mmCIF file of C-alpha atoms and ligand atoms in Angstrom:
data_model
loop_
_atom_site.group_PDB
_atom_site.id
_atom_site.type_symbol
_atom_site.label_atom_id
_atom_site.label_comp_id
_atom_site.label_asym_id
_atom_site.label_seq_id
_atom_site.Cartn_x
_atom_site.Cartn_y
_atom_site.Cartn_z
ATOM 1 C CA MET R 1 -14.249 -3.950 -2.035
ATOM 2 C CA ASP R 2 -11.745 -1.545 -0.461
ATOM 3 C CA ARG R 3 -8.333 -1.697 1.213
ATOM 4 C CA LEU R 4 -9.775 -2.170 4.693
ATOM 5 C CA TYR R 5 -11.854 -5.167 3.570
ATOM 6 C CA VAL R 6 -8.902 -6.701 1.681
ATOM 7 C CA ILE R 7 -6.573 -6.318 4.675
ATOM 8 C CA GLN R 8 -9.071 -7.598 7.244
ATOM 9 C CA THR R 9 -10.073 -10.576 5.094
ATOM 10 C CA LEU R 10 -6.445 -11.562 4.475
ATOM 11 C CA MET R 11 -5.537 -11.144 8.147
ATOM 12 C CA LYS R 12 -8.449 -13.250 9.311
ATOM 13 C CA GLN R 13 -8.359 -16.051 6.748
ATOM 14 C CA ARG R 14 -4.575 -16.194 6.210
ATOM 15 C CA LYS R 15 -3.828 -15.708 9.929
ATOM 16 C CA LEU R 16 -1.529 -12.739 9.289
ATOM 17 C CA LYS R 17 -0.765 -10.582 12.323
ATOM 18 C CA ASN R 18 2.165 -8.152 12.146
ATOM 19 C CA TYR R 19 0.867 -5.055 10.361
ATOM 20 C CA LEU R 20 2.717 -2.034 8.960
ATOM 21 C CA GLU R 21 0.978 1.021 7.482
ATOM 22 C CA ILE R 22 3.005 3.701 5.722
ATOM 23 C CA GLY R 23 0.955 6.899 5.527
ATOM 24 C CA VAL R 24 -1.869 6.634 8.084
ATOM 25 C CA PHE R 25 -3.409 10.131 7.897
ATOM 26 C CA ASN R 26 -6.324 10.096 10.431
ATOM 27 C CA GLY R 27 -6.057 6.352 11.093
ATOM 28 C CA HIS R 28 -9.292 5.513 9.264
ATOM 29 C CA VAL R 29 -7.801 2.119 8.320
ATOM 30 C CA PHE R 30 -5.046 1.784 10.920
ATOM 31 C CA PHE R 31 -7.220 2.041 14.038
ATOM 32 C CA ARG R 32 -9.666 -0.581 12.744
ATOM 33 C CA ILE R 33 -7.074 -3.314 12.256
ATOM 34 C CA GLN R 34 -7.081 -6.011 14.950
ATOM 35 C CA SER R 35 -3.517 -6.925 15.855
ATOM 36 C CA SER R 36 -1.225 -6.557 18.838
ATOM 37 C CA PHE R 37 1.722 -5.662 16.566
ATOM 38 C CA LYS R 38 0.757 -2.635 14.465
ATOM 39 C CA VAL R 39 3.213 -0.017 13.270
ATOM 40 C CA ALA R 40 2.186 3.410 11.917
ATOM 41 C CA VAL R 41 4.617 5.579 9.954
ATOM 42 C CA ASP R 42 3.674 9.131 8.953
ATOM 43 C CA PRO R 43 5.542 12.453 9.250
ATOM 44 C CA GLU R 44 2.244 14.331 9.703
ATOM 45 C CA PRO R 45 -0.416 12.036 11.166
ATOM 46 C CA ASN R 46 -3.774 13.734 11.426
ATOM 47 C CA PHE R 47 -5.006 12.676 14.866
ATOM 48 C CA THR R 48 -4.715 13.812 18.477
ATOM 49 C CA VAL R 49 -3.953 11.859 21.608
ATOM 50 C CA TYR R 50 -7.702 11.972 22.386
ATOM 51 C CA ARG R 51 -8.498 10.199 19.123
ATOM 52 C CA LYS R 52 -5.889 7.543 19.995
ATOM 53 C CA ILE R 53 -7.540 7.003 23.376
ATOM 54 C CA GLY R 54 -11.035 6.880 21.835
ATOM 55 C CA LYS R 55 -9.891 4.346 19.244
ATOM 56 C CA THR R 56 -8.333 2.207 21.978
ATOM 57 C CA VAL R 57 -11.691 2.002 23.756
ATOM 58 C CA PHE R 58 -13.309 1.036 20.433
ATOM 59 C CA ASN R 59 -10.522 -1.469 19.545
ATOM 60 C CA PRO R 60 -8.344 -2.432 22.562
ATOM 61 C CA SER R 61 -5.571 -3.802 20.327
ATOM 62 C CA ASN R 62 -4.718 -0.137 19.612
ATOM 63 C CA PHE R 63 -3.150 -0.036 23.078
ATOM 64 C CA PHE R 64 -0.072 -1.791 21.651
ATOM 65 C CA ASN R 65 0.360 0.430 18.577
ATOM 66 C CA GLN R 66 3.792 1.761 17.722
ATOM 67 C CA TYR R 67 3.873 5.205 16.108
ATOM 68 C CA PHE R 68 6.767 6.627 14.126
ATOM 69 C CA GLN R 69 6.203 10.275 13.309
ATOM 70 C CA LYS R 70 8.735 10.549 10.497
ATOM 71 C CA THR R 71 9.057 9.844 6.786
ATOM 72 C CA SER R 72 9.126 6.223 5.669
ATOM 73 C CA ASP R 73 12.707 6.719 4.410
ATOM 74 C CA ALA R 74 13.815 7.787 7.900
ATOM 75 C CA PHE R 75 11.859 4.908 9.465
ATOM 76 C CA PHE R 76 13.562 2.306 7.289
ATOM 77 C CA ILE R 77 17.013 3.777 7.937
ATOM 78 C CA GLU R 78 16.640 4.386 11.683
ATOM 79 C CA ASP R 79 14.116 1.911 13.094
ATOM 80 C CA ALA R 80 13.118 -0.975 10.847
ATOM 81 C CA CYS R 81 16.161 -3.222 11.376
ATOM 82 C CA SER R 82 15.806 -3.315 15.147
ATOM 83 C CA LEU R 83 11.994 -3.393 15.085
ATOM 84 C CA TYR R 84 11.908 -6.331 12.672
ATOM 85 C CA LYS R 85 14.978 -8.148 13.975
ATOM 86 C CA ASN R 86 12.961 -10.936 15.576
ATOM 87 C CA ARG R 87 9.619 -10.641 13.837
ATOM 88 C CA GLN R 88 8.812 -9.905 10.237
ATOM 89 C CA ILE R 89 6.095 -7.874 8.574
ATOM 90 C CA GLU R 90 3.195 -10.131 7.592
ATOM 91 C CA ILE R 91 0.919 -7.580 5.977
ATOM 92 C CA ALA R 92 1.536 -3.971 4.958
ATOM 93 C CA LEU R 93 -0.423 -1.098 3.467
ATOM 94 C CA ILE R 94 1.727 1.339 1.511
ATOM 95 C CA ASP R 95 -0.090 4.659 1.216
ATOM 96 C CA GLY R 96 2.483 7.405 1.903
ATOM 97 C CA MET R 97 3.908 9.836 -0.649
ATOM 98 C CA HIS R 98 2.213 9.053 -3.984
ATOM 99 C CA GLU R 99 5.197 9.494 -6.272
ATOM 100 C CA TYR R 100 6.975 6.809 -8.311
ATOM 101 C CA SER R 101 10.359 6.895 -6.546
ATOM 102 C CA TYR R 102 8.872 7.138 -3.027
ATOM 103 C CA ALA R 103 6.377 4.319 -3.598
ATOM 104 C CA LEU R 104 9.085 2.134 -5.139
ATOM 105 C CA ARG R 105 11.415 2.669 -2.160
ATOM 106 C CA ASP R 106 8.599 1.980 0.295
ATOM 107 C CA ILE R 107 7.796 -1.303 -1.454
ATOM 108 C CA GLU R 108 11.423 -2.419 -1.777
ATOM 109 C CA ASN R 109 12.198 -1.523 1.851
ATOM 110 C CA THR R 110 9.082 -3.342 3.058
ATOM 111 C CA LEU R 111 10.038 -6.418 1.017
ATOM 112 C CA ASP R 112 13.343 -6.555 2.953
ATOM 113 C CA HIS R 113 11.399 -7.202 6.175
ATOM 114 C CA LEU R 114 8.454 -9.195 4.749
ATOM 115 C CA SER R 115 7.864 -12.826 5.757
ATOM 116 C CA ASP R 116 7.892 -15.387 2.939
ATOM 117 C CA ASP R 117 4.096 -15.650 2.963
ATOM 118 C CA GLY R 118 3.610 -11.936 3.685
ATOM 119 C CA ILE R 119 1.492 -9.621 1.521
ATOM 120 C CA ILE R 120 1.940 -5.956 0.575
ATOM 121 C CA ILE R 121 -1.065 -3.876 -0.471
ATOM 122 C CA VAL R 122 -0.311 -0.652 -2.330
ATOM 123 C CA HIS R 123 -3.056 1.964 -2.540
ATOM 124 C CA ASP R 124 -3.675 4.324 -5.525
ATOM 125 C CA CYS R 125 -2.238 2.158 -8.325
ATOM 126 C CA ASN R 126 -4.950 2.749 -10.941
ATOM 127 C CA PRO R 127 -5.759 6.452 -11.471
ATOM 128 C CA ARG R 128 -8.999 7.004 -13.439
ATOM 129 C CA ASN R 129 -7.987 10.267 -15.090
ATOM 130 C CA ARG R 130 -5.131 12.624 -15.694
ATOM 131 C CA GLU R 131 -6.146 14.913 -12.809
ATOM 132 C CA HIS R 132 -5.937 12.058 -10.273
ATOM 133 C CA ALA R 133 -2.579 11.040 -11.745
ATOM 134 C CA CYS R 134 -0.994 14.510 -11.652
ATOM 135 C CA SER R 135 2.367 15.352 -10.073
ATOM 136 C CA PHE R 136 2.730 16.400 -6.434
ATOM 137 C CA LYS R 137 3.456 19.957 -7.607
ATOM 138 C CA GLU R 138 0.170 20.138 -9.562
ATOM 139 C CA TYR R 139 -1.713 18.685 -6.577
ATOM 140 C CA LYS R 140 -0.086 21.288 -4.296
ATOM 141 C CA ASP R 141 -0.877 24.073 -6.784
ATOM 142 C CA ARG R 142 -4.552 23.128 -6.621
ATOM 143 C CA ASN R 143 -4.419 23.415 -2.798
ATOM 144 C CA PHE R 144 -4.463 19.656 -2.149
ATOM 145 C CA THR R 145 -8.094 19.372 -3.246
ATOM 146 C CA GLY R 146 -9.735 16.350 -4.892
ATOM 147 C CA ILE R 147 -8.413 12.833 -5.370
ATOM 148 C CA TRP R 148 -4.673 12.390 -5.809
ATOM 149 C CA ASN R 149 -3.277 8.990 -6.841
ATOM 150 C CA GLY R 150 -0.057 10.453 -8.295
ATOM 151 C CA ASP R 151 2.160 8.080 -10.264
ATOM 152 C CA VAL R 152 2.321 5.179 -7.831
ATOM 153 C CA TRP R 153 1.305 3.118 -10.888
ATOM 154 C CA LYS R 154 4.851 3.518 -12.262
ATOM 155 C CA ALA R 155 6.240 1.668 -9.218
ATOM 156 C CA ILE R 156 3.953 -1.257 -10.114
ATOM 157 C CA VAL R 157 5.108 -1.218 -13.756
ATOM 158 C CA HIS R 158 8.729 -0.990 -12.582
ATOM 159 C CA LEU R 159 8.446 -4.025 -10.300
ATOM 160 C CA ARG R 160 6.607 -6.082 -12.935
ATOM 161 C CA ALA R 161 9.378 -5.244 -15.437
ATOM 162 C CA HIS R 162 12.389 -5.759 -13.158
ATOM 163 C CA ARG R 163 11.807 -8.296 -10.431
ATOM 164 C CA ASP R 164 11.924 -12.072 -10.901
ATOM 165 C CA ASP R 165 11.278 -12.853 -7.258
ATOM 166 C CA ILE R 166 7.894 -11.246 -6.634
ATOM 167 C CA ASN R 167 4.393 -11.528 -8.080
ATOM 168 C CA VAL R 168 2.675 -8.183 -8.680
ATOM 169 C CA PHE R 169 -0.818 -7.338 -9.912
ATOM 170 C CA VAL R 170 -3.536 -4.737 -9.269
ATOM 171 C CA LEU R 171 -7.144 -5.247 -8.189
ATOM 172 C CA ASP R 172 -9.545 -2.927 -9.986
ATOM 173 C CA CYS R 173 -11.174 -1.375 -6.913
ATOM 174 C CA ASP R 174 -10.543 1.460 -4.409
ATOM 175 C CA HIS R 175 -8.287 3.467 -6.806
ATOM 176 C CA GLY R 176 -6.323 0.305 -7.644
ATOM 177 C CA LEU R 177 -4.985 -1.998 -4.944
ATOM 178 C CA GLY R 178 -1.535 -3.307 -5.842
ATOM 179 C CA ILE R 179 -0.918 -6.800 -4.456
ATOM 180 C CA ILE R 180 2.673 -7.953 -3.985
ATOM 181 C CA GLN R 181 3.927 -11.318 -2.740
ATOM 182 C CA LYS R 182 7.248 -13.093 -2.719
ATOM 183 C CA GLY R 183 7.583 -15.877 -5.279
ATOM 184 C CA LYS R 184 7.920 -16.312 -9.028
ATOM 185 C CA PRO R 185 6.017 -13.791 -11.160
ATOM 186 C CA ARG R 186 2.902 -15.294 -12.734
ATOM 187 C CA HIS R 187 2.955 -12.748 -15.564
ATOM 188 C CA HIS R 188 4.947 -11.790 -18.657
ATOM 189 C CA LYS R 189 7.619 -9.255 -17.780
ATOM 190 C CA PRO R 190 7.113 -5.962 -19.658
ATOM 191 C CA LYS R 191 10.424 -4.980 -21.299
ATOM 192 C CA PHE R 192 10.964 -1.478 -19.930
ATOM 193 C CA ASN R 193 13.881 0.220 -18.246
ATOM 194 C CA GLY R 194 13.769 2.832 -15.447
ATOM 195 C CA PRO R 195 14.042 5.981 -17.618
ATOM 196 C CA ASP R 196 11.318 4.639 -19.982
ATOM 197 C CA ILE R 197 8.952 4.196 -17.085
ATOM 198 C CA ALA R 198 9.695 7.616 -15.568
ATOM 199 C CA SER R 199 8.764 9.275 -18.865
ATOM 200 C CA PHE R 200 5.461 7.425 -19.379
ATOM 201 C CA THR R 201 2.365 9.642 -19.306
ATOM 202 C CA PHE R 202 -1.141 9.062 -17.992
ATOM 203 C CA GLU R 203 -2.241 8.533 -21.617
ATOM 204 C CA ASP R 204 0.320 5.714 -21.976
ATOM 205 C CA LEU R 205 -1.108 4.048 -18.886
ATOM 206 C CA ASP R 206 -4.660 4.522 -20.106
ATOM 207 C CA SER R 207 -3.910 2.658 -23.351
ATOM 208 C CA ASN R 208 -2.136 -0.234 -21.597
ATOM 209 C CA ARG R 209 -3.490 -0.514 -18.092
ATOM 210 C CA GLU R 210 -4.593 -4.175 -18.168
ATOM 211 C CA GLU R 211 -1.200 -5.367 -19.367
ATOM 212 C CA TRP R 212 1.091 -2.935 -17.568
ATOM 213 C CA LEU R 213 -0.607 -3.203 -14.160
ATOM 214 C CA GLY R 214 -1.785 -6.810 -14.453
ATOM 215 C CA LEU R 215 -5.221 -5.331 -13.766
ATOM 216 C CA LYS R 216 -7.741 -7.867 -12.414
ATOM 217 C CA PRO R 217 -11.408 -7.538 -11.504
ATOM 218 C CA ALA R 218 -11.949 -7.150 -7.749
ATOM 219 C CA ASN R 219 -13.427 -10.669 -7.394
ATOM 220 C CA TYR R 220 -10.122 -12.171 -8.539
ATOM 221 C CA PHE R 221 -9.015 -11.468 -4.945
ATOM 222 C CA TYR R 222 -10.977 -14.517 -3.727
ATOM 223 C CA ASP R 223 -9.659 -16.875 -6.439
ATOM 224 C CA HIS R 224 -6.052 -15.771 -6.132
ATOM 225 C CA PHE R 225 -5.879 -16.236 -2.362
ATOM 226 C CA SER R 226 -8.468 -19.085 -2.134
ATOM 227 C CA LEU R 227 -10.624 -17.002 0.200
ATOM 228 C CA TYR R 228 -14.353 -16.867 0.834
ATOM 229 C CA PRO R 229 -16.241 -13.559 0.955
ATOM 230 C CA SER R 230 -16.441 -12.371 4.556
ATOM 231 C CA ALA R 231 -18.725 -9.874 6.222
ATOM 232 C CA GLN R 232 -16.940 -6.655 7.088
ATOM 233 C CA TRP R 233 -16.212 -6.390 10.791
HETATM 234 C C1 SAM C 301 -3.665 9.226 1.596
HETATM 235 S S1 SAM C 301 -3.035 9.523 3.190
HETATM 236 C C2 SAM C 301 -3.089 7.916 3.960
HETATM 237 C C3 SAM C 301 -4.482 7.359 4.179
HETATM 238 C C4 SAM C 301 -4.565 6.120 5.046
HETATM 239 N N1 SAM C 301 -3.601 5.106 4.668
HETATM 240 C C5 SAM C 301 -5.957 5.504 4.933
HETATM 241 O O1 SAM C 301 -6.112 4.474 4.287
HETATM 242 O O2 SAM C 301 -6.890 6.086 5.514
HETATM 243 C C6 SAM C 301 -1.323 9.758 2.887
HETATM 244 C C7 SAM C 301 -0.489 9.999 4.137
HETATM 245 O O3 SAM C 301 0.890 9.819 3.758
HETATM 246 C C8 SAM C 301 1.655 10.657 4.574
HETATM 247 N N2 SAM C 301 2.975 10.835 3.950
HETATM 248 C C9 SAM C 301 3.381 11.790 3.077
HETATM 249 N N3 SAM C 301 4.689 11.647 2.791
HETATM 250 C C10 SAM C 301 5.125 10.567 3.492
HETATM 251 C C11 SAM C 301 6.374 9.933 3.625
HETATM 252 N N4 SAM C 301 7.452 10.370 2.954
HETATM 253 N N5 SAM C 301 6.468 8.845 4.452
HETATM 254 C C12 SAM C 301 5.363 8.407 5.118
HETATM 255 N N6 SAM C 301 4.150 8.971 5.027
HETATM 256 C C13 SAM C 301 4.023 10.041 4.238
HETATM 257 C C14 SAM C 301 0.832 11.932 4.678
HETATM 258 O O4 SAM C 301 1.214 12.687 5.833
HETATM 259 C C15 SAM C 301 -0.593 11.388 4.740
HETATM 260 O O5 SAM C 301 -1.059 11.330 6.065
#
């Protein structure tokens, strides 16, 4: 199970349409999504106009895509209020800068425009090892090679500790898929404050991941949302 499958299954079975993706890279996920209201935000997308045209032939709904070549912070300040004035985000993939404070802002800003039954998916919430969980500086120093999940996981811990109005857990698949919905939390709130969380290490996460992330096996996805397994399309 990966993010594309989770998004497509939720969109099809929950009838969710308006899609936002923060951090699209080459559009591997973005171009496959079927929706006439798709928004891509990335300061450095990795595709040409020819790829856009090719992907529109393959999936005609790409004709309606809206692209914002800027950081997610700039997008939320400059564009989101007018874009979402009359229609809310129904499903979002947050996969931009993989640092605690960036991921947290992306989630909180998306929540401001999310419909009541909307769903946010956050990629990279469950790093397997210390190398995958390293800082942006370490990732840069190793020439951006290998897997980098960063410390997005701290944004998940932060929200589980601080928010009473959202339910947050992580599916144990595809580097950890955070799932966020509006509504009462269905978990015990960890008692941490912001500075505590910022200072946690990968080793702290590794000793507490089930509890801190609300880590669930991938198949919990079907039970939680009352879905049936669907063939990938
Ligand atoms: C891991 S890639 C996204 C992969 C894509 N979501 C997928 O599933 O195939 C991360 C992307 O985030 C973008 N990014 C980095 N900083 C960002 C920021 N501040 N706001 C939005 N996107 C950002 C990068 O340019 C990069 O293309």
